[in-house]
Short mmCIF file of C-alpha atoms in Angstrom, two decimals:
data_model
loop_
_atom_site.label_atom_id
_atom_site.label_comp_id
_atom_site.label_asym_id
_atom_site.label_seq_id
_atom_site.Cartn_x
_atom_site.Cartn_y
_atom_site.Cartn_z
CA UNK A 614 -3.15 -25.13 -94.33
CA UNK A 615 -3.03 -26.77 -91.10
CA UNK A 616 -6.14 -27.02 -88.92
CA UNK A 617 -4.77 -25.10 -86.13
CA UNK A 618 -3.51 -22.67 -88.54
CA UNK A 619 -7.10 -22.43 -89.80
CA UNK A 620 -8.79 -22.05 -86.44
CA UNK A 621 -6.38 -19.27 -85.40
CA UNK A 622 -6.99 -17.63 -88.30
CA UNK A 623 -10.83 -17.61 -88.51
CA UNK A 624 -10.47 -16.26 -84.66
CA UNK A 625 -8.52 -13.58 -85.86
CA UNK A 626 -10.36 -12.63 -88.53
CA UNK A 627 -13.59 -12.85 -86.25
CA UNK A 628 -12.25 -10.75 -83.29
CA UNK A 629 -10.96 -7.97 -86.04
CA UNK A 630 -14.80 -8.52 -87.19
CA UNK A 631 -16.21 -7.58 -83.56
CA UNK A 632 -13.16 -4.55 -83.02
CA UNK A 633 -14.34 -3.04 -86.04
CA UNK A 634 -18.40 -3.37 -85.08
CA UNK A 635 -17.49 -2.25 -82.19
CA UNK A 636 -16.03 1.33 -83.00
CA UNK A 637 -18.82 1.37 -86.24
CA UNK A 638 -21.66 1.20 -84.73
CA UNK A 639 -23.06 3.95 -83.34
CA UNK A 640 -25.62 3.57 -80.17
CA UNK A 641 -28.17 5.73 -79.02
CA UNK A 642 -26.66 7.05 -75.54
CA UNK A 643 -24.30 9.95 -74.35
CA UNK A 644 -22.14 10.32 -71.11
CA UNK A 645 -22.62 11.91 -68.25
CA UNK A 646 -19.18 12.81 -66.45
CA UNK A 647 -17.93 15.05 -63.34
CA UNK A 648 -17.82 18.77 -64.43
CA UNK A 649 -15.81 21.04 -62.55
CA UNK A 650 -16.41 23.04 -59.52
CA UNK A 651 -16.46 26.45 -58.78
CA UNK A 652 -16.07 27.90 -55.35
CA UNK A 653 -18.63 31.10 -55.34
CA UNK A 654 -16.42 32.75 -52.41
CA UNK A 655 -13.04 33.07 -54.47
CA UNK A 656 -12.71 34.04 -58.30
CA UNK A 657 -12.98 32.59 -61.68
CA UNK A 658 -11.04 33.79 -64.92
CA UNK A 659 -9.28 36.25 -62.77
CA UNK A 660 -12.09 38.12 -61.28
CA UNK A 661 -14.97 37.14 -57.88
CA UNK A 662 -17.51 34.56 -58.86
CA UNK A 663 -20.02 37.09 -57.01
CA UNK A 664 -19.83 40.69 -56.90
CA UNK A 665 -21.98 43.51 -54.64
CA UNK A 666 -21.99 47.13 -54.82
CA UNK A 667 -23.85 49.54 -52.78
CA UNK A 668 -23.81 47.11 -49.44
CA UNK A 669 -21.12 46.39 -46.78
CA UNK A 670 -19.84 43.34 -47.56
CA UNK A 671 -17.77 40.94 -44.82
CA UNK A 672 -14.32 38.98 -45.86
CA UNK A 673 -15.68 34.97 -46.47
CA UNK A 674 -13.47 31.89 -46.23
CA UNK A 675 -13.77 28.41 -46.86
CA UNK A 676 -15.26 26.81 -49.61
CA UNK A 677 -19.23 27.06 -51.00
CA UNK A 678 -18.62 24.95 -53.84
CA UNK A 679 -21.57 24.83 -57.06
CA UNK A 680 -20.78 21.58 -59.01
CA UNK A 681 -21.36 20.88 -62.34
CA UNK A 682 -22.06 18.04 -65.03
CA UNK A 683 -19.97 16.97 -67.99
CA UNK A 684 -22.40 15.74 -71.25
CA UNK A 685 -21.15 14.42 -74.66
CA UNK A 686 -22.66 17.18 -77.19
CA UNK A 687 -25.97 16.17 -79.16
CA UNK A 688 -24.22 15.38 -82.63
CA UNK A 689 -21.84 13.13 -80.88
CA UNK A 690 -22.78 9.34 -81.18
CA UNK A 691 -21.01 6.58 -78.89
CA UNK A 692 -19.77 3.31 -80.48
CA UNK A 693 -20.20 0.24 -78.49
CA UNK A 694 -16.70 -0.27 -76.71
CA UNK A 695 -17.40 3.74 -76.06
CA UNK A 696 -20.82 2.93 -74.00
CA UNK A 697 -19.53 -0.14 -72.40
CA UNK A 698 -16.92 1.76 -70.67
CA UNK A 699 -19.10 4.19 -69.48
CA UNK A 700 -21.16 1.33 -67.65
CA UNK A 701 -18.30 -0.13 -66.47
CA UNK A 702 -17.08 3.47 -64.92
CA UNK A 703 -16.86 4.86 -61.34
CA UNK A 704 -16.86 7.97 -62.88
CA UNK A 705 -18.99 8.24 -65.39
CA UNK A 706 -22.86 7.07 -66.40
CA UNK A 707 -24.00 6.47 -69.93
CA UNK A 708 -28.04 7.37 -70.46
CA UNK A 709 -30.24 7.25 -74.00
CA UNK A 710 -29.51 10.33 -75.86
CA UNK A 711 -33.02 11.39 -75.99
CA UNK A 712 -32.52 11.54 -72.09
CA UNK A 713 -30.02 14.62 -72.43
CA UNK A 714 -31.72 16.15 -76.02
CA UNK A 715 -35.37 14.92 -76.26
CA UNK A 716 -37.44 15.69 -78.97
CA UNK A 717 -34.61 15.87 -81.14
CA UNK A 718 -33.08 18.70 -79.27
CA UNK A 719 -30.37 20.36 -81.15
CA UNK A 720 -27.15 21.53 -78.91
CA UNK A 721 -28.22 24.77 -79.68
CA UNK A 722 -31.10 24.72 -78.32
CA UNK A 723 -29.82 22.68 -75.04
CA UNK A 724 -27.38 25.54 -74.89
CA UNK A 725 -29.70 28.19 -75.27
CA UNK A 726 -32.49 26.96 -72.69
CA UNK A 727 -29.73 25.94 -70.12
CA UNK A 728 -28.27 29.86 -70.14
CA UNK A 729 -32.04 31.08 -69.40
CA UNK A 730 -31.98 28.83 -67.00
CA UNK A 731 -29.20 29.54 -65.59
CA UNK A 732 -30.09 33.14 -65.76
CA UNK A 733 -33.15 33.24 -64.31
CA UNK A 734 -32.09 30.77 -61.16
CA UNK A 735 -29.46 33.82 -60.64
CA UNK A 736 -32.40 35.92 -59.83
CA UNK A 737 -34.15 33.69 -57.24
CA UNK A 738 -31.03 32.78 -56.07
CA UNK A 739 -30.13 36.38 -55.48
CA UNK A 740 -34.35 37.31 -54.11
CA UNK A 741 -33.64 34.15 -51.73
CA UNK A 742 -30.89 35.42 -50.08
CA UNK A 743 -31.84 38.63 -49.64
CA UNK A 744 -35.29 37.51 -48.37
CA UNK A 745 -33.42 34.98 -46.19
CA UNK A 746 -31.50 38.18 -44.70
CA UNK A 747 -35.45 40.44 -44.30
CA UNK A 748 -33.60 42.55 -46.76
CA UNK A 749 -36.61 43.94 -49.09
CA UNK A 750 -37.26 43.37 -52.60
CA UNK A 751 -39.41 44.75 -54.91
CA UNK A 752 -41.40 41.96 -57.13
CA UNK A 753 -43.51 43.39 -60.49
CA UNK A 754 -45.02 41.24 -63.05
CA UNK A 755 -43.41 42.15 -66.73
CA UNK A 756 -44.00 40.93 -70.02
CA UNK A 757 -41.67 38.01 -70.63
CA UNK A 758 -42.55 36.93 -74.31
CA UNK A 759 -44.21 38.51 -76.91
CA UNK A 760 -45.83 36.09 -79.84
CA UNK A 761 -44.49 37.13 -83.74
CA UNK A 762 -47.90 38.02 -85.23
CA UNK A 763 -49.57 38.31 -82.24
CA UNK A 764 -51.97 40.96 -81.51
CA UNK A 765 -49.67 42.60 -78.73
CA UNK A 766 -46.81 43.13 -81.35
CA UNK A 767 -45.16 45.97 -81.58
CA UNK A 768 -48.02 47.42 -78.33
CA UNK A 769 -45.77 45.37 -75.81
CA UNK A 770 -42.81 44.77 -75.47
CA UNK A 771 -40.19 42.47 -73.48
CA UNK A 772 -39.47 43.75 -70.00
CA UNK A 773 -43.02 45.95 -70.01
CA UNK A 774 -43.97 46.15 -66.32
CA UNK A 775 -47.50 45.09 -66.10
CA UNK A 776 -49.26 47.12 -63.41
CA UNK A 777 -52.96 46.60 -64.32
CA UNK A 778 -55.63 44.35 -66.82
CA UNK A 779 -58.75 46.64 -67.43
CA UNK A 780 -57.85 48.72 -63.74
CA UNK A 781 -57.64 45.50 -61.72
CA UNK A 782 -53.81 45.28 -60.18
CA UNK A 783 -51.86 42.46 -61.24
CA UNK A 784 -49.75 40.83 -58.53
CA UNK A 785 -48.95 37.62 -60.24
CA UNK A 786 -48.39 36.34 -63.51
CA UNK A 787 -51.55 34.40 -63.69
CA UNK A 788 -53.53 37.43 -63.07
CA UNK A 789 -52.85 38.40 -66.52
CA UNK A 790 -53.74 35.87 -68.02
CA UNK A 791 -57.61 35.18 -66.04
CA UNK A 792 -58.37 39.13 -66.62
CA UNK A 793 -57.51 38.86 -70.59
CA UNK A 794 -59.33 36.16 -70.53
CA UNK A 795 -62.49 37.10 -69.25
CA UNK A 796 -63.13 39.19 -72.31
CA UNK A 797 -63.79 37.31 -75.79
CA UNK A 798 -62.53 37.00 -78.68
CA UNK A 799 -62.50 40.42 -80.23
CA UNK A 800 -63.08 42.63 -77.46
CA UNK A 801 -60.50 45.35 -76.17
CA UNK A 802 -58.46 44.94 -73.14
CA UNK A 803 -56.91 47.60 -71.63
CA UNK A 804 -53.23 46.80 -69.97
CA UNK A 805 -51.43 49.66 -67.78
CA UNK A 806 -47.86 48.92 -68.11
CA UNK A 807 -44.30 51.14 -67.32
CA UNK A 808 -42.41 50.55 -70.67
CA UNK A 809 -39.11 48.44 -70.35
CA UNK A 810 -36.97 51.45 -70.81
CA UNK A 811 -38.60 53.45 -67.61
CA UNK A 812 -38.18 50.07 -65.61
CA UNK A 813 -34.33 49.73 -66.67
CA UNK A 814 -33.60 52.54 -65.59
CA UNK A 815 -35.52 52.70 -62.39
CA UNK A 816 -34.05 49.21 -61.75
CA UNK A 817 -30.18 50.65 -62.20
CA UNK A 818 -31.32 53.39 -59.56
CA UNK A 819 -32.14 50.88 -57.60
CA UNK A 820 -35.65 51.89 -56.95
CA UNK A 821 -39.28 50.70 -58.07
CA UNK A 822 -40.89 52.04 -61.74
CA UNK A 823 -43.20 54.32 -60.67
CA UNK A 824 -46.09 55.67 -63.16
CA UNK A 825 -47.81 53.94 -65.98
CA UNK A 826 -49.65 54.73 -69.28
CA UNK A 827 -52.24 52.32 -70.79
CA UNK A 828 -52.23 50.07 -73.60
CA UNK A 829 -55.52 48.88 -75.43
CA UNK A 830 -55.20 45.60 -77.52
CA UNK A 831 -58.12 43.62 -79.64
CA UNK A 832 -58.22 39.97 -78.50
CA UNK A 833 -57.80 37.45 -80.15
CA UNK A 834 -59.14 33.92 -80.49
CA UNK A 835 -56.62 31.54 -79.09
CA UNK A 836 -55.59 28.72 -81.35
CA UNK A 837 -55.38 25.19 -79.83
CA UNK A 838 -52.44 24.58 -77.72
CA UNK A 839 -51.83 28.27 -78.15
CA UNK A 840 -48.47 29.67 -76.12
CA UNK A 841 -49.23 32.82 -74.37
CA UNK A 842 -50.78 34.73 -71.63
CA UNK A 843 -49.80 31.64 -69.84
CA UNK A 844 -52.55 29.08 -70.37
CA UNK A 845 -52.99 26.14 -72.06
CA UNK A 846 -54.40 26.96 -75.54
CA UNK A 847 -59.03 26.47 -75.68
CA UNK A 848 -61.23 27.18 -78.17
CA UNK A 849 -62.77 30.78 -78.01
CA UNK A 850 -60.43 31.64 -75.38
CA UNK A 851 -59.12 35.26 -76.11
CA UNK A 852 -55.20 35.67 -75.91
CA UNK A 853 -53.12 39.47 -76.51
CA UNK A 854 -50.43 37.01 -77.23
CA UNK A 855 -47.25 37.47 -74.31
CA UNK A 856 -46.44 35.15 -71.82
CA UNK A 857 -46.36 37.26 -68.06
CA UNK A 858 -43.30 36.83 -65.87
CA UNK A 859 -41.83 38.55 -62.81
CA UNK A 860 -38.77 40.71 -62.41
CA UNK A 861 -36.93 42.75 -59.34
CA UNK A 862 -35.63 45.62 -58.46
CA UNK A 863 -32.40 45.00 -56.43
CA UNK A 864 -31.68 47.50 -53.49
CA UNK A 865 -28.46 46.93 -54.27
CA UNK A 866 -25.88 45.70 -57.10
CA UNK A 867 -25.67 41.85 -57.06
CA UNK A 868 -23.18 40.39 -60.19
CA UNK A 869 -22.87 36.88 -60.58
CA UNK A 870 -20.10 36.53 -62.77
CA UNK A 871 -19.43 32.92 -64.09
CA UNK A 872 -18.93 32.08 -67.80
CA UNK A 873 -19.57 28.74 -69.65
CA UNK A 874 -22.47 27.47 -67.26
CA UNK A 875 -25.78 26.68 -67.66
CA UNK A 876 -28.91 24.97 -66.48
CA UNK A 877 -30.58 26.28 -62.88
CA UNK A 878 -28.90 23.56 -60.28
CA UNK A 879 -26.45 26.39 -58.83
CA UNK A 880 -29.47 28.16 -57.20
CA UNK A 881 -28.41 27.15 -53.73
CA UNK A 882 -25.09 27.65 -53.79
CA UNK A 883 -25.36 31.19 -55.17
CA UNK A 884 -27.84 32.28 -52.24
CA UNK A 885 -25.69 30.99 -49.82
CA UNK A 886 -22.57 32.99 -51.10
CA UNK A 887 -24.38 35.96 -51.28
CA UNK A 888 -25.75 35.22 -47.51
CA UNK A 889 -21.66 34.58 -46.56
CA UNK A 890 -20.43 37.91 -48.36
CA UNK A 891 -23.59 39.94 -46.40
CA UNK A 892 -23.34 39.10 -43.23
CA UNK A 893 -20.16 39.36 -40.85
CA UNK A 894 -18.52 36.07 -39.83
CA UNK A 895 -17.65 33.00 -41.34
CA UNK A 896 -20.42 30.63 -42.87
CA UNK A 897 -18.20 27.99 -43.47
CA UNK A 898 -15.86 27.97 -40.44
CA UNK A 899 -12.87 27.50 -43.31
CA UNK A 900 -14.70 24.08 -44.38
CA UNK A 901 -15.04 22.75 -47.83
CA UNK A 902 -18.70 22.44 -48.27
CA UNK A 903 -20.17 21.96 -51.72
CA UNK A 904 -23.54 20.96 -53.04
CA UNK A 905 -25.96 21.70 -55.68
CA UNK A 906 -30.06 22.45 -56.02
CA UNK A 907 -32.38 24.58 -58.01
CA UNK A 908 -34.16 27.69 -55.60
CA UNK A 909 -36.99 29.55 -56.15
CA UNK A 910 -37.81 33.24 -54.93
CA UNK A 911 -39.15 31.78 -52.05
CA UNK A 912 -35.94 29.90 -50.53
CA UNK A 913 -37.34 26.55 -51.42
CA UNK A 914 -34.62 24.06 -52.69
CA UNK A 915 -35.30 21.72 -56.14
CA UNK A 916 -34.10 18.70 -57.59
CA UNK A 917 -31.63 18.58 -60.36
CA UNK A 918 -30.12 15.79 -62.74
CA UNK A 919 -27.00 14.15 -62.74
CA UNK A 920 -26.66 13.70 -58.55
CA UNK A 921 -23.84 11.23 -58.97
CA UNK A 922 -21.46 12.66 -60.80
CA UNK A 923 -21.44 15.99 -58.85
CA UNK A 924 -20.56 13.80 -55.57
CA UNK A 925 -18.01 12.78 -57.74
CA UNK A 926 -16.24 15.97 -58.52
CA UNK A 927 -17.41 17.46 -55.48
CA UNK A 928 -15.37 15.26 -53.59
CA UNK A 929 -11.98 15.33 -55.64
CA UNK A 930 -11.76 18.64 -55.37
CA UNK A 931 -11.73 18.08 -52.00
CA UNK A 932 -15.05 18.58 -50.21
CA UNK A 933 -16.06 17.13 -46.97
CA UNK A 934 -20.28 17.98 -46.85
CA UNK A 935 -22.29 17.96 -49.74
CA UNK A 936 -25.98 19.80 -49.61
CA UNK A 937 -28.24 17.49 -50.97
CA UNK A 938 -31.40 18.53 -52.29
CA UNK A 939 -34.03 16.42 -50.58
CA UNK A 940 -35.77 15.01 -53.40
CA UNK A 941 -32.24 14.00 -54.46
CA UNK A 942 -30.98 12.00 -51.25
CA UNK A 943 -32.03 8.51 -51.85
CA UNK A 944 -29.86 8.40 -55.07
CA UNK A 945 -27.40 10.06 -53.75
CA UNK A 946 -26.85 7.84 -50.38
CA UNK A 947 -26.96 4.94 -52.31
CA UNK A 948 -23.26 5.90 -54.27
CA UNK A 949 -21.55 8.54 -51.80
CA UNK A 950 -17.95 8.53 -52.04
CA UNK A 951 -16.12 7.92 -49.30
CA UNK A 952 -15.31 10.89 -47.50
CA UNK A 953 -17.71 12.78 -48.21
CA UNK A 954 -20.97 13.56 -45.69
CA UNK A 955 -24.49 14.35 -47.39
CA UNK A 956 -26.66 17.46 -45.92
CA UNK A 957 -30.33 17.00 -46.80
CA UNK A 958 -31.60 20.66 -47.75
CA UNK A 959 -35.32 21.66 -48.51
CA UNK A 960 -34.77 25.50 -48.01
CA UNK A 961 -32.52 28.34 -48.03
CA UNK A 962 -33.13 28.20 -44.14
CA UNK A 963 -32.44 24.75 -43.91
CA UNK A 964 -28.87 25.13 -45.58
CA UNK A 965 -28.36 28.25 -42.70
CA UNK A 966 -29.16 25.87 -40.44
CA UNK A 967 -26.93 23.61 -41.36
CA UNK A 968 -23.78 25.37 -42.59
CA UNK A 969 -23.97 27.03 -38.71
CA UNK A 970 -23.72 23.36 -37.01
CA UNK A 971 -20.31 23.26 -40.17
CA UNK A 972 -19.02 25.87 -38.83
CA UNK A 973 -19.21 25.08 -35.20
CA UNK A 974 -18.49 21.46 -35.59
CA UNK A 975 -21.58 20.28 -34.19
CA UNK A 976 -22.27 17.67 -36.90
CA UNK A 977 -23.75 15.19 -34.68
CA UNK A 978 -27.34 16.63 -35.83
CA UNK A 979 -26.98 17.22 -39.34
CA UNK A 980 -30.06 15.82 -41.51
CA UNK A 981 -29.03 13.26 -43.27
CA UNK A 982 -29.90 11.77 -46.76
CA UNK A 983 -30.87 7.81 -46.76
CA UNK A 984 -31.57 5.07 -49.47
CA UNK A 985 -35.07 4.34 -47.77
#
């Protein structure tokens, strides 16, 4: 065999080697991609992202877009070629797996935490607008979580509105928690508490539970790194076993109707359709505005994960302002698409403020997100 031949055919045989490695061999990262975005003024599936009965509502145009994140699923591995594309990408940004599922997450349970997330940033996002608008809500501490085994099994129960520990009021969920654990381990506590059934239907009346009868559990002695009544497990610490919460009681019907989501960055968005659909006018002005941020019951925006890629799909479906969470803006200024305008946002009234000066055109002042 000629030389050449030889050569060429080693090379050959070498480059098949490196193909093949290259789709075998599994790496330890998944991809983050542009998800799609959902405009919480119009529908989805057929029927209005949000939904209020029992309020005048106003006619809203324009676009307030929540954007969302594409991830490979925890069982799927990337092969080399695979990961190298994804660093190479505009569009897309490969991280370690653990990054997405640590602790050896299962999708399940990825799945599972992002829909209580996404649940429970529903809520604020709903007690933020209204608070946003002075329209009252009524807050009540509830039992969250109740531990299998745990003293308070089968005394309390999920969605139990906690009104007092012992006769003192509760008014946060970390009252519970320091009155239980004044006692020791081994002594009764008393809790007064409107069962979940009475508060359901008092909620769907759209009033406040009213009443109470009391509970009276033995403590026990908390196990280290126990999970309940809210504190970090201590020895001879006394627990009932439940973690405390809070819940509200809507004066009016709020639905939030938007399937195959998860995770709590729509928070903002949400409010600020709700605000729209309540109040007469126009908060966009007709313009495309989209963003993304976690909110809390008071109005105050978070940071979320995977910045990038919502500019991304934020701005092909044709958005022209993004709102930026503030904690957010230096990585997002450093790779904004062209285009597309950033809005830094640390509240509910910030975004107001800012969607006005949208709507009127007066951009000039807008805050602004920077690398520095």
């Amino acid at each position: 065999m000629p030389r050449s031949t030889a050569t060429m055919l080693a090379s050959a045989l070498v480059l098949i080697a490196l193909l093949c490695a290259g789709v075998l061999i599994k790496v330890p990262y998944s991809e983050m991609s542009p998800g799609p975005t959902v405009n919480t003024l119009g529908d989805a599936r057929g029927e209005p992202v949000l939904q209020i009965s029992g309020r005048k509502t106003y006619p809203a145009s324009g676009h307030l877009n929540m954007t969302t994140v594409r991830v490979t699923g925890a069982d799927y591995r990337m092969n080399i070629f695979e990961a190298v594309y994804g660093w190479l990408a505009h569009d897309s940004v490969v991280v370690p797996h653990d990054t997405l599922y640590p602790d050896g997450k299962t999708e399940e349970q990825s799945t599972q935490e992002n829909a209580e997330e996404f649940s429970q940033s529903q809520e604020s996002a709903k007690v933020a607008a209204l608070k946003e608008l002075d329209i009252p809500v009524a807050t009540q501490v509830v039992v969250s979580t109740v531990v299998k085994g745990s003293p308070a099994e089968d005394k309390l129960h999920a969605g139990d509105v906690i009104k007092a520990v012992d006769g003192t009021a509760v008014k946060e969920p970390g009252d519970v928690a320091k009155l239980v654990t004044k006692h020791q381990p081994g002594e009764d506590v008393t809790f007064t508490i409107i069962p979940a059934k009475t508060a359901a239907a008092a909620e769907k009346a759209g009033r406040a539970p009213e009443g109470g009868e009391e509970i009276t559990i033995r403590t026990a002695k908390a196990p280290a790194a126990a999970e309940g009544d809210g504190e970090e497990g201590g020895r001879d610490r006394a627990i009932v076993g439940i973690r405390a919460g809070t819940d509200h009681t809507f004066p009016f019907e709020i639905d939030i109707k938007l399937a195959d989501v998860g995770g709590p960055s729509a928070g903002l968005m949400f409010s600020l359709g709700i605000i729209d659909k309540l109040t007469p006018g126009d908060l966009t002005g007709g313009k495309f505005v989209a963003g993304t941020g976690t909110i809390d019951d008071a109005g105050t925006v978070g940071p979320i994960g995977g910045i990038t890629m919502k500019l991304v799909g934020a701005r092909n479906a044709g958005a022209r302002y993004f709102l930026t969470p503030d904690d957010n803006c230096a990585s997002a200024a450093a790779d904004t698409p062209d285009g597309l305008t950033l809005v830094r946002v640390k509240t509910i009234e910030d975004a107001t403020k800012s969607m006005e000066q949208i709507r009127t055109g007066k951009t000039a002042g807008l805050p602004s997100c920077s690398t520095g």
